[in-house]
Coordinates of C-alpha atoms in Angstrom, one line a residue:
M252 CA -17.0 -15.2 11.5
A253 CA -14.9 -12.4 10.7
V254 CA -17.5 -10.2 9.2
A255 CA -19.6 -7.9 11.3
D256 CA -23.4 -8.9 12.9
R257 CA -26.3 -9.3 10.8
T258 CA -28.6 -6.0 11.0
D259 CA -32.7 -6.0 11.0
P260 CA -33.3 -4.5 7.4
A261 CA -36.9 -3.9 8.6
N262 CA -38.5 -0.5 7.9
D263 CA -34.9 0.7 7.3
P264 CA -34.3 2.5 4.1
V265 CA -30.6 2.0 4.4
N266 CA -30.3 -1.4 4.8
D267 CA -33.6 -2.7 2.7
P268 CA -32.6 -4.3 -0.4
A269 CA -35.9 -3.1 -2.0
T270 CA -34.8 0.1 -1.7
A271 CA -32.3 -0.5 -4.1
G272 CA -32.8 1.0 -7.9
P273 CA -30.5 2.1 -10.3
V274 CA -28.6 5.2 -10.3
G275 CA -27.1 6.6 -13.7
P276 CA -23.5 7.8 -14.0
G277 CA -24.4 11.5 -13.4
G278 CA -26.2 10.8 -10.1
P279 CA -29.1 9.4 -8.8
A280 CA -32.7 9.2 -10.8
A281 CA -35.7 10.5 -9.4
G282 CA -36.7 9.5 -6.0
P283 CA -34.5 8.5 -3.3
P284 CA -31.0 7.3 -3.6
P285 CA -31.0 3.4 -3.0
A286 CA -29.8 1.8 0.1
A287 CA -26.3 0.7 -1.5
V288 CA -25.7 4.3 -2.2
L289 CA -27.0 5.5 1.1
R290 CA -24.4 2.9 2.6
R291 CA -21.7 3.9 1.0
D292 CA -21.5 7.4 1.4
L293 CA -22.1 6.6 5.0
A294 CA -19.0 4.2 4.9
V295 CA -17.0 6.9 3.3
R296 CA -17.7 9.6 5.8
A297 CA -17.0 7.1 9.0
A298 CA -13.7 5.7 7.5
V299 CA -12.5 9.1 7.8
A300 CA -14.0 9.7 11.0
Q301 CA -13.0 6.5 12.5
G302 CA -9.1 6.6 11.0
L303 CA -9.1 3.6 8.6
I304 CA -8.4 6.1 5.9
G305 CA -5.9 8.9 6.3
T306 CA -3.1 10.8 4.9
G307 CA -0.3 8.2 5.5
E308 CA 2.0 10.6 7.7
G309 CA 2.7 7.8 10.5
G310 CA 4.1 8.5 13.4
G311 CA 1.6 6.8 15.6
G312 CA -0.8 9.5 15.5
G313 CA -3.7 7.4 14.6
D314 CA -3.2 8.4 10.9
G315 CA -4.3 5.9 8.6
P316 CA -3.0 4.7 5.3
P317 CA -4.1 6.7 2.2
L318 CA -5.8 3.4 0.6
V319 CA -8.3 1.4 1.9
C320 CA -10.7 -1.2 0.5
L321 CA -14.4 -1.7 1.9
L322 CA -16.7 -4.5 1.2
D323 CA -20.7 -3.9 1.9
V324 CA -21.9 -7.0 4.0
A325 CA -25.5 -5.7 3.7
G326 CA -25.3 -5.7 -0.2
I327 CA -23.1 -9.0 -0.3
R328 CA -26.1 -10.8 1.6
G329 CA -28.8 -9.3 -0.2
A330 CA -26.9 -10.9 -3.6
A331 CA -26.8 -13.9 -2.2
A332 CA -30.4 -13.9 -1.2
G333 CA -31.7 -12.8 -4.6
L334 CA -29.6 -15.3 -6.5
R335 CA -31.4 -18.2 -4.3
A336 CA -34.8 -16.7 -4.4
A337 CA -34.8 -16.2 -8.3
F338 CA -33.8 -20.1 -8.9
E339 CA -36.2 -21.2 -6.1
E340 CA -39.2 -19.5 -7.5
A341 CA -38.9 -21.2 -10.9
L342 CA -38.5 -24.9 -9.4
P343 CA -41.5 -27.3 -9.2
A344 CA -43.9 -26.1 -6.2
D345 CA -44.1 -30.0 -5.2
G346 CA -40.7 -30.2 -4.3
G347 CA -40.4 -32.6 -7.6
V348 CA -36.4 -31.6 -8.3
P349 CA -34.0 -34.4 -7.6
A350 CA -31.7 -33.9 -5.1
G351 CA -28.4 -34.1 -7.9
A352 CA -26.5 -31.3 -6.4
A353 CA -25.2 -31.3 -2.8
G354 CA -28.6 -33.2 -1.5
G355 CA -30.7 -30.0 -2.9
P356 CA -32.6 -29.1 -6.4
V357 CA -29.5 -26.4 -6.6
L358 CA -26.2 -25.9 -5.3
H359 CA -25.2 -22.1 -5.9
A360 CA -21.3 -22.4 -5.9
F361 CA -19.3 -19.0 -5.6
A362 CA -16.5 -18.7 -8.1
V363 CA -13.8 -18.3 -5.3
K364 CA -11.2 -16.2 -8.0
A365 CA -13.7 -13.6 -8.0
C366 CA -13.1 -12.9 -4.4
P367 CA -10.6 -15.4 -2.6
L368 CA -11.1 -13.9 0.8
V369 CA -12.0 -16.5 3.6
P370 CA -14.4 -14.2 5.7
V371 CA -16.4 -13.4 2.2
L372 CA -16.6 -17.4 1.5
R373 CA -17.5 -17.9 5.2
L374 CA -20.2 -14.8 4.8
L375 CA -21.4 -16.4 1.7
A376 CA -21.7 -20.0 3.5
A377 CA -24.2 -18.6 5.8
A378 CA -26.1 -17.4 3.2
G379 CA -26.1 -20.8 1.6
I380 CA -23.7 -20.6 -0.8
G381 CA -20.9 -23.0 -1.8
A382 CA -17.7 -23.0 -3.5
E383 CA -16.2 -23.4 -7.0
V384 CA -12.6 -23.6 -6.8
A385 CA -10.0 -23.7 -9.7
S386 CA -6.7 -24.2 -7.7
P387 CA -5.1 -25.9 -4.8
G388 CA -5.2 -22.5 -3.2
E389 CA -8.7 -21.5 -3.5
L390 CA -9.8 -25.3 -2.4
A391 CA -7.4 -24.4 0.7
L392 CA -9.9 -21.2 0.9
A393 CA -12.9 -22.9 0.6
R394 CA -12.0 -25.5 3.5
A395 CA -10.4 -22.7 5.6
A396 CA -14.0 -20.9 5.4
G397 CA -15.5 -24.2 6.7
I398 CA -17.6 -24.8 3.7
P399 CA -18.6 -28.8 3.7
T400 CA -16.9 -30.7 0.9
D401 CA -20.3 -31.7 -0.7
R402 CA -20.8 -28.0 -1.2
I403 CA -17.4 -27.8 -3.4
V404 CA -16.9 -28.0 -7.0
L405 CA -13.5 -28.6 -8.9
D406 CA -13.2 -27.0 -12.2
S407 CA -9.7 -26.2 -13.9
P408 CA -8.3 -26.8 -17.4
A409 CA -4.8 -28.2 -15.6
K410 CA -5.7 -30.4 -12.8
T411 CA -2.7 -32.6 -11.7
P412 CA -2.9 -36.2 -10.6
A413 CA -2.5 -35.0 -6.8
E414 CA -5.4 -32.5 -7.2
L415 CA -7.8 -34.9 -8.3
R416 CA -6.6 -37.8 -6.1
E417 CA -7.2 -35.2 -3.2
A418 CA -10.7 -34.2 -4.3
L419 CA -11.7 -37.7 -5.0
A420 CA -10.5 -38.6 -1.2
L421 CA -12.6 -35.6 -0.1
G422 CA -15.7 -36.3 -2.0
I423 CA -15.6 -32.8 -3.6
A424 CA -17.6 -32.8 -7.1
V425 CA -15.2 -32.6 -10.1
N426 CA -15.8 -31.6 -13.5
A427 CA -13.3 -33.0 -16.0
D428 CA -12.0 -30.8 -19.1
N429 CA -10.9 -33.1 -21.4
P430 CA -10.7 -37.1 -22.5
Q431 CA -7.2 -37.2 -21.0
E432 CA -8.4 -35.9 -17.7
L433 CA -11.4 -38.5 -18.0
A434 CA -8.7 -41.4 -18.7
R435 CA -6.8 -40.0 -15.4
L436 CA -10.0 -40.3 -13.4
D437 CA -10.4 -43.4 -15.1
A438 CA -6.8 -44.8 -13.5
L439 CA -7.6 -43.4 -10.1
L440 CA -11.2 -44.6 -9.9
A441 CA -9.8 -48.1 -10.6
A442 CA -7.8 -47.6 -7.6
G443 CA -10.9 -47.2 -5.3
P444 CA -14.3 -45.7 -5.1
T445 CA -15.2 -42.3 -4.5
A446 CA -18.1 -40.2 -3.1
S447 CA -17.3 -37.5 -5.5
P448 CA -19.9 -36.3 -8.3
L449 CA -18.2 -36.4 -11.6
G450 CA -19.1 -34.9 -14.6
L451 CA -17.6 -33.4 -18.0
R452 CA -17.3 -30.1 -19.1
V453 CA -18.2 -29.3 -22.8
N454 CA -17.8 -26.4 -24.7
P455 CA -20.9 -25.6 -27.0
Q456 CA -19.1 -23.2 -29.1
I457 CA -21.7 -20.4 -29.5
G458 CA -19.3 -17.4 -30.0
A459 CA -17.4 -14.7 -28.2
G460 CA -18.8 -11.6 -26.1
S461 CA -17.5 -8.5 -26.5
I462 CA -14.6 -9.3 -24.2
G463 CA -12.4 -12.0 -25.9
A464 CA -10.1 -13.0 -23.4
L465 CA -13.1 -13.8 -21.1
S466 CA -15.4 -15.7 -23.8
T467 CA -15.2 -19.0 -22.8
A468 CA -17.4 -20.8 -25.4
T469 CA -15.8 -19.8 -28.8
A470 CA -14.6 -22.5 -31.4
T471 CA -10.8 -22.5 -30.0
S472 CA -11.8 -21.9 -26.5
K473 CA -9.1 -23.8 -24.0
F474 CA -12.0 -25.1 -21.9
G475 CA -14.0 -28.3 -22.1
V476 CA -14.7 -30.8 -25.0
A477 CA -15.4 -28.7 -28.0
L478 CA -19.0 -30.2 -29.1
R479 CA -19.0 -29.0 -32.8
D480 CA -15.6 -30.3 -33.7
P481 CA -16.2 -33.4 -35.8
G482 CA -17.2 -36.4 -33.7
A483 CA -16.8 -34.5 -30.4
R484 CA -20.4 -35.2 -29.6
E485 CA -20.6 -39.0 -30.2
W486 CA -17.4 -39.3 -28.4
V487 CA -19.1 -37.6 -25.2
V488 CA -22.3 -39.7 -25.6
R489 CA -19.9 -42.9 -25.8
A490 CA -17.7 -41.8 -22.7
Y491 CA -20.7 -41.6 -20.5
R492 CA -22.0 -45.0 -21.8
E493 CA -19.1 -46.6 -20.8
R494 CA -18.7 -44.7 -17.4
P495 CA -21.9 -45.3 -15.5
W496 CA -20.3 -43.0 -12.7
L497 CA -20.3 -39.9 -14.8
T498 CA -23.6 -38.4 -13.7
R499 CA -23.0 -34.2 -14.2
L500 CA -22.6 -32.3 -17.1
H501 CA -21.0 -29.2 -16.9
T502 CA -21.0 -26.1 -19.6
H503 CA -20.0 -22.5 -18.5
S504 CA -20.4 -19.8 -21.6
G505 CA -21.3 -16.7 -19.3
S506 CA -19.0 -14.0 -18.9
Q507 CA -18.5 -10.1 -18.8
G508 CA -19.7 -8.8 -22.0
L509 CA -21.5 -11.6 -23.0
P510 CA -25.5 -11.1 -23.7
L511 CA -27.9 -13.4 -22.0
A512 CA -29.2 -14.4 -25.4
L513 CA -25.9 -16.5 -25.6
M514 CA -25.7 -17.4 -22.4
T515 CA -28.7 -19.1 -22.5
E516 CA -28.2 -20.4 -25.8
G517 CA -24.9 -22.4 -24.0
V518 CA -27.4 -23.8 -21.5
R519 CA -30.0 -25.3 -23.9
E520 CA -26.9 -26.7 -26.1
A521 CA -26.0 -28.7 -22.6
Y522 CA -29.2 -29.4 -21.6
A523 CA -30.2 -30.9 -25.1
L524 CA -26.9 -32.9 -24.8
A525 CA -28.0 -34.4 -21.3
E526 CA -31.5 -35.5 -22.9
E527 CA -29.4 -37.3 -25.4
I528 CA -27.0 -39.1 -23.2
N529 CA -29.7 -40.1 -21.1
G530 CA -32.0 -41.5 -24.0
A531 CA -28.8 -43.1 -25.5
V532 CA -28.0 -44.9 -21.9
G533 CA -31.4 -45.7 -21.5
R534 CA -31.8 -44.0 -17.7
R535 CA -31.5 -41.4 -16.1
Q536 CA -27.5 -41.0 -15.7
V537 CA -27.0 -37.6 -15.8
D538 CA -28.7 -36.0 -13.0
T539 CA -27.4 -33.0 -12.5
L540 CA -26.7 -30.1 -14.8
D541 CA -23.8 -27.5 -14.0
I542 CA -24.6 -24.3 -16.0
G543 CA -21.7 -21.9 -14.8
G544 CA -22.0 -18.5 -13.9
G545 CA -20.6 -15.6 -16.0
L546 CA -23.9 -13.2 -15.7
P547 CA -22.3 -9.7 -16.7
V548 CA -22.2 -6.5 -14.1
D549 CA -23.2 -3.2 -15.3
F550 CA -20.2 -0.9 -14.7
T551 CA -21.3 2.2 -15.8
S552 CA -24.0 2.9 -13.2
D553 CA -25.0 1.9 -9.7
G554 CA -27.6 -0.2 -11.2
P555 CA -26.7 -4.3 -11.3
G556 CA -27.1 -4.9 -14.8
P557 CA -29.0 -8.1 -15.7
T558 CA -30.7 -9.6 -12.6
Y559 CA -30.7 -13.0 -11.3
A560 CA -34.5 -13.0 -12.0
A561 CA -33.9 -11.7 -15.7
Y562 CA -31.5 -14.6 -16.0
V563 CA -33.8 -17.2 -14.8
S564 CA -36.7 -16.2 -17.1
A565 CA -34.7 -16.1 -20.1
L566 CA -33.5 -19.6 -19.1
R567 CA -37.1 -20.8 -18.8
G568 CA -38.2 -19.3 -22.0
A569 CA -34.9 -20.7 -24.3
V570 CA -34.9 -23.9 -22.0
P571 CA -38.3 -25.1 -20.9
G572 CA -37.2 -28.1 -19.4
L573 CA -34.5 -27.0 -17.4
F574 CA -36.8 -26.3 -14.3
A575 CA -39.3 -29.2 -15.0
G576 CA -37.7 -31.6 -12.3
R577 CA -35.4 -33.9 -14.4
Y578 CA -32.2 -32.3 -13.3
G579 CA -30.6 -30.9 -10.3
L580 CA -28.5 -27.4 -10.9
V581 CA -25.3 -26.2 -10.0
T582 CA -24.5 -22.6 -10.7
E583 CA -21.0 -20.8 -10.6
F584 CA -21.7 -17.0 -10.0
G585 CA -18.8 -14.8 -8.8
R586 CA -18.6 -11.1 -10.1
S587 CA -22.0 -10.8 -10.1
L588 CA -22.3 -11.6 -6.6
L589 CA -19.3 -9.6 -5.3
A590 CA -18.5 -6.8 -7.8
K591 CA -21.2 -4.1 -6.6
H592 CA -20.3 -4.5 -3.0
G593 CA -16.9 -3.4 -3.0
L594 CA -15.3 -0.1 -2.7
V595 CA -11.7 1.4 -2.8
L596 CA -10.6 4.5 -0.8
T597 CA -7.8 6.3 -2.0
R598 CA -6.6 10.0 -0.9
V599 CA -5.2 12.4 -3.6
E600 CA -2.0 13.1 -3.2
Y601 CA -0.9 15.7 -5.4
T602 CA -2.5 17.5 -8.6
K603 CA -1.0 19.0 -11.5
S604 CA -1.5 19.6 -15.0
A605 CA 0.1 18.8 -18.3
G606 CA -0.3 19.7 -22.0
G607 CA -3.9 21.4 -20.2
R608 CA -4.9 18.4 -18.6
S609 CA -5.6 18.1 -14.8
I610 CA -4.3 15.0 -13.1
A611 CA -4.7 14.1 -9.7
V612 CA -2.1 11.6 -8.4
T613 CA -3.6 8.5 -5.8
H614 CA -2.5 5.4 -4.4
A615 CA -4.9 3.4 -6.3
G616 CA -4.0 2.0 -9.8
V617 CA -2.6 -1.0 -11.5
Q618 CA -2.1 -3.0 -8.4
L619 CA -5.8 -2.9 -7.7
A620 CA -7.7 -2.3 -10.8
T621 CA -5.1 -4.2 -13.1
R622 CA -7.9 -4.9 -16.0
T623 CA -8.7 -1.4 -16.0
V624 CA -5.5 -0.2 -16.5
Y625 CA -4.3 -2.5 -19.1
A626 CA -7.8 -3.1 -20.9
P627 CA -9.7 0.5 -20.1
A628 CA -12.3 0.2 -22.9
A629 CA -13.6 -3.3 -21.7
W630 CA -13.6 -2.6 -18.1
P631 CA -14.3 0.9 -17.3
L632 CA -14.5 2.0 -13.5
R633 CA -16.9 5.0 -12.0
V634 CA -14.7 7.4 -10.0
L635 CA -16.8 9.1 -7.3
A636 CA -15.2 12.4 -5.6
Y637 CA -15.3 13.3 -2.0
D638 CA -14.1 16.1 0.2
A639 CA -11.3 15.3 2.9
K640 CA -13.6 14.9 5.4
G641 CA -15.6 12.5 3.0
A642 CA -18.5 14.5 1.9
P643 CA -19.5 14.2 -1.8
R644 CA -17.4 16.9 -3.8
T645 CA -19.6 19.3 -6.0
G646 CA -18.9 22.2 -8.2
P647 CA -18.3 22.1 -11.8
R648 CA -17.1 19.4 -13.4
V649 CA -13.7 19.5 -15.0
A650 CA -12.2 17.0 -17.1
Q651 CA -9.0 15.2 -15.4
D652 CA -7.2 12.1 -15.4
V653 CA -7.2 9.9 -12.2
A654 CA -3.7 8.5 -12.0
G655 CA -2.1 5.7 -9.6
P656 CA 1.2 5.3 -8.0
A657 CA 2.8 3.0 -10.1
C658 CA 6.1 4.1 -12.3
F659 CA 4.7 3.9 -15.9
A660 CA 2.4 6.5 -17.9
G661 CA -0.6 4.0 -18.7
D662 CA -1.4 3.8 -14.5
L663 CA -4.4 5.6 -14.8
L664 CA -8.3 4.8 -13.3
A665 CA -9.8 6.9 -15.7
E666 CA -8.7 9.5 -18.2
D667 CA -10.1 12.7 -19.3
R668 CA -13.1 12.3 -16.8
P669 CA -15.6 15.0 -15.8
L670 CA -15.2 15.4 -12.2
P671 CA -15.5 18.5 -9.8
L672 CA -11.9 19.8 -9.6
L673 CA -9.8 17.6 -7.0
H674 CA -7.3 19.1 -4.4
P675 CA -4.8 17.4 -2.1
G676 CA -6.2 15.7 0.5
D677 CA -9.4 14.7 -1.2
L678 CA -11.0 11.4 -1.3
L679 CA -11.5 9.5 -4.5
A680 CA -13.9 6.1 -4.1
V681 CA -13.7 3.8 -6.9
P682 CA -17.1 1.3 -6.7
D683 CA -17.9 -2.1 -8.3
T684 CA -14.4 -3.3 -7.4
G685 CA -15.4 -6.4 -4.8
A686 CA -14.4 -8.8 -7.6
Y687 CA -11.3 -9.6 -9.6
F688 CA -10.4 -5.9 -8.3
F689 CA -8.5 -5.2 -5.0
T690 CA -9.2 -9.1 -4.4
A691 CA -6.7 -9.7 -6.9
H692 CA -3.6 -8.0 -6.1
Y693 CA -0.9 -7.1 -8.9
G694 CA 2.6 -6.6 -7.3
Y695 CA 4.0 -4.0 -9.4
N696 CA 6.5 -1.8 -8.2
S697 CA 6.5 -3.9 -4.8
L698 CA 3.4 -2.2 -3.8
P699 CA 2.0 -3.6 -1.1
R700 CA -1.6 -5.1 -0.4
P701 CA -4.2 -2.9 1.2
A702 CA -6.3 -3.6 4.1
V703 CA -9.7 -4.7 3.6
Y704 CA -12.8 -4.1 6.1
G705 CA -16.2 -5.0 5.8
F706 CA -18.9 -2.6 7.0
T707 CA -22.6 -2.8 8.4
V708 CA -24.4 0.2 8.8
A709 CA -27.0 0.0 11.9
P710 CA -30.6 0.4 11.6
G711 CA -31.4 3.8 11.1
G712 CA -28.1 4.6 9.7
D713 CA -26.8 6.7 13.0
A714 CA -23.9 3.9 13.3
V715 CA -21.0 2.3 10.7
R716 CA -19.0 -0.7 12.1
F717 CA -15.8 -1.9 10.4
T718 CA -14.5 -5.4 11.1
P719 CA -11.0 -6.3 9.5
V720 CA -11.1 -8.9 6.5
R721 CA -7.5 -8.8 5.4
P722 CA -4.9 -6.9 6.9
A723 CA -2.5 -4.4 4.9
Q724 CA 0.5 -6.1 3.9
P725 CA 3.6 -5.3 5.7
L726 CA 7.0 -4.4 4.0
A727 CA 8.6 -7.3 5.7
A728 CA 6.4 -9.6 4.1
I729 CA 7.1 -8.3 0.4
V730 CA 11.3 -8.7 1.4
A731 CA 10.2 -12.2 2.3
E732 CA 8.4 -13.2 -0.7
A733 CA 11.2 -11.5 -2.5
G734 CA 13.9 -13.9 -1.1
G735 CA 14.8 -11.6 1.4
D736 CA 15.8 -14.5 3.6
A737 CA 18.5 -15.6 1.1
P738 CA 20.1 -12.6 0.0
D739 CA 23.6 -14.2 -0.7
A740 CA 21.6 -17.0 -3.1
L741 CA 23.2 -15.9 -6.4
L742 CA 26.5 -15.0 -5.2

C-alpha cells in the first residue's frame, strides 16, 4: 500500500483522534489545539525541511515545486473509524440485523468521485470501507485498489449496456436509475443469472438545500424515480412485485448545504416505501436499504460539522425502524470522510496592490479549487498563513486577495480576507481540500496536476513521514493529452 505505516495513537496527543475538537476561524478555542491542527502544522514545517515545497527555481539543487498537496493519514483513518462506530453502536446488540449488505449488516461504500486516488481507496479498504462508483474509470480505480467486487456499488444516471454487463459479470451491486434502465436489466438477466444485488434508486422529492446544483432530491432532480409524480409510487411497487430479484432500494438525498432534518426525511421516505413493497409482495423481498451519503462538512473552522454519531442519532429519531433488524444498510459517504484531511500548500510568488487592495499571487487557484473560484459564496475556503520556513505567520491582519495563477480575473481563493500581511516566499495552506478539490483537477491554462503526498506523524510528534500518493504531472503528459503525437492531424 502506498500510504505510510500506521502509528500508535496511545498516549499521543498528536495522533489521538480523541483530542480533536473544533477550532474557530480566528484560532483555537480554549485549551490545547486539536490533534489534526498539531499534525497540520508539523506537516507544513516538515514539507519545507524535507524539500517537498520549494520556490520552483529548479536547476537540480533539490528545491521543490511551489505547490504540493497533502493528505493526513491519521485523520482519514479516524474518520473511517468514526463512521463505522456510529452505525455499529446503533445496531441490535444481539447481531440480529440481516446480512443484506455484502454479507454484513452495513456496507460503507466510499464515494470514489470525492477522492479518486488509488492509495486512498486502498487505505479506506484496510479500514473496512468499500467503494461507490459512478463511471468505468471509478470502477477501474476501485479494482486497482483491490476492493472486492462484493464491496462495490455502481450508481450512475447514464450506465451503458457494456457497463451493466460488466457489473453483472463481476457481481457488483447495481442501483438502476429509471424505468428504461430497469428494462435494460430485464434483458441482460434473461441472458443469464448474476450474483449482483440489484436495486432501484428513488427520488423522494423532499426539496433542495442551500446549494441547488448539489441537491439531488428536488422535484425535478435528474436522479432516480420521482416518487411524488403521478403514478410513480404505484409503478415502483409493481416493478418490485414483477421482479423478485430486486432486493435493494436506494435513495441519496444528502449533500453539502442540506440540513440533517431533510437528509433524514429522505431516508424515512425510502424506509416507508420498502415497508410498503414488502407488504405488497407478502415477504421480505427488499432486504437492504442504500441510504446514500452527503453528510455536510464545516468549511469555516477545524470542526467537522455534523458528526456521524449526530446523523445516526437523527436517523434513529426520524426512522425508528431503520436499525431494528429488518434491513441491511449501505452508505455512500465521500466528502465527510476526506475533506478535512486534505491540505493545499503553496508559495506566495508575488505581492502587489490594486485600488488599495493587497494581493498575494500564488500557484493554487482554479485548477485545484474550481468550485470555490466559480461559486465562492457556496464554497468558501479558509486560508492559513505561514512564513517561508513553515511557522505560522503572526501580526496584524490586513484585508488581502489570495489569487491563483490562472489568466482570468476571478481566479481567487479568497477575496478581501483578513490575514497577516503576506510577503513573497511565504507559504499559504488551504485546509479542508481532501475531497473534490485538488483530487478533481481542472486543466485551465494547461496547469499540471501537483504531487500529492500522504503524511504520518511519529508518536510524540518528533518526525513526519511523507509517502507519494500521486506524482506531479510532467509537461510531456500535458502535451500528449493535447494531441502532441499528431501535430499534423488537421493539416
